[in-house]
Amino acid sequence: MLIGRRYPVDVIYLDFQKAFDKVPHKRLLMKLAAHGITGNVQKWIENWLSNRKQHVVLNGCFSEWRDVVSGVPQGSVLGPLLFIIYVNDIDDCVAGRILKFADDTKIYHMVYSEEDVRALQFDLCNLVEWSKEWQMLFNADKCRVIHMGCNNKLAEYHMSDVKLECVSEEKDFGVIISEDLKYEKQCSEAVKKANRMLGMIKRNFIDRSTGTIIPLCKSLVRPHLEYCCQIWSPYYKKDIKLIEGVQRRSTKLVAGMQDFNYSDRLKMLGLQRLEERRMSSDLIETFKIVNRKYDINPELFFQLDEGDRRGHDQKLFKKRFRLNVRKYALWNRVIDNWNLLPASCINCITINTFKKHLSSELES
């Protein structure tokens, strides 16, 4: 939202050194007690973490067994939760804005002036002090800075006397975020991954029946093209065509479908265009936000239309924007389709009910 208003913003992506392996057990238990986790539950967690050993195998040779005195067991449900509890207070030392999810952490700040730059650097220094105090050091060589927005000062930032690398793009939860917030690179990378999976299916499966190819494509190919599409949904025709082309080729793999055009193949196979599926995903996400299915304020994204118009009572107001960053963002591109939905669909109570009504509405 800040970038859409052309504000200069610096984002610093942070990277912990071997995050899940570095959590000190005694300090973790202390933080658990501070969160009110005591008694038998705390003792159970302590017993679960203690008396663990590990060794290394290389070319058939075994190292000696060593005690594991830090880290949370990976591959478990409880491990990531304990890590989150341990780093949960990291934002107490940050005056600006911080976003965190498990071991992925980033801080950002509008940088109009040198004072703003110093404020962001001060937050970075505080994070370094926190990491030293709690023995969760950052890997400064892997921390990155992205300068966004107009008239950005392109300031330099340091972490423990190491200058942070400035990059034009960074992968954020599997989505490639660029300094101009355009997603052509994300589209091309998604298509590459999907094409690799489609090639694997083509090489390894002789059976080309509908019952074999379609489930494989739905489970192995399509997820690459739809992962987080609410964020990076393409709006350039070339990108839309590029993504749709993967499904176009996948439907041709089905035996007997080569002589039909793409639209007929979709009808015969019971599939939708990926562009239509992205629209459905946008509407479902909007339903979740408007009905507070997430712990976020809907007013950060949408504004109710207070005009006296026919239709349902949750019509959203659509603003006009000059920049494509805001024009084609979820909170703007979805509004026309949302306002056209009938009241019976909008007034659903549960997400599953809304999905059923939406599917029926789009098929009609």
Coordinates of N, CA and C in Angstrom, one line a residue, residues 25 32 46 51 61 73 138 143 168 192 202 210 227 238 257 301 339 346 358:
H25 N 18.1 -24.4 25.0 CA 17.0 -25.1 25.7 C 16.7 -24.4 27.0
L32 N 9.1 -20.0 28.1 CA 7.8 -20.7 28.3 C 7.2 -20.4 29.6
E46 N 10.5 -30.1 28.6 CA 11.9 -30.2 29.0 C 12.4 -31.6 28.8
N51 N 18.3 -35.1 26.7 CA 18.9 -36.4 26.4 C 18.8 -36.8 24.9
C61 N 31.0 -43.6 7.0 CA 31.8 -43.4 8.2 C 30.9 -42.6 9.2
P73 N 13.6 -29.9 17.7 CA 13.5 -31.0 16.7 C 12.7 -30.6 15.5
F138 N 22.2 -13.4 13.6 CA 21.8 -13.3 12.2 C 23.0 -13.6 11.3
C143 N 21.5 -11.4 4.7 CA 20.5 -10.4 4.9 C 20.5 -9.5 3.7
S168 N 17.6 -6.2 -6.2 CA 16.4 -5.7 -6.9 C 15.2 -6.6 -6.7
K192 N 8.0 -22.0 -15.4 CA 9.1 -23.0 -15.5 C 8.9 -24.2 -14.6
K202 N 4.8 -36.3 -18.7 CA 4.8 -36.8 -20.0 C 5.8 -37.9 -20.3
T210 N -8.0 -39.8 -18.9 CA -8.4 -38.6 -18.1 C -8.2 -38.9 -16.7
Y227 N 0.0 -20.8 -6.6 CA 0.5 -20.5 -5.3 C 0.5 -19.0 -5.0
K238 N 0.4 -10.9 -21.9 CA 1.5 -11.8 -22.2 C 1.7 -12.8 -21.1
M257 N -7.9 -35.9 -27.0 CA -8.2 -34.5 -26.9 C -7.4 -33.6 -27.9
F301 N -8.0 -2.8 3.9 CA -8.1 -3.2 2.5 C -9.3 -2.6 1.7
N339 N -19.0 -6.9 -6.2 CA -20.3 -6.1 -6.2 C -21.3 -6.8 -7.0
I346 N -23.2 -13.4 -0.9 CA -22.4 -12.5 0.0 C -22.8 -12.8 1.5
L358 N -20.7 -19.6 -4.7 CA -19.9 -19.0 -5.7 C -19.7 -19.9 -6.9

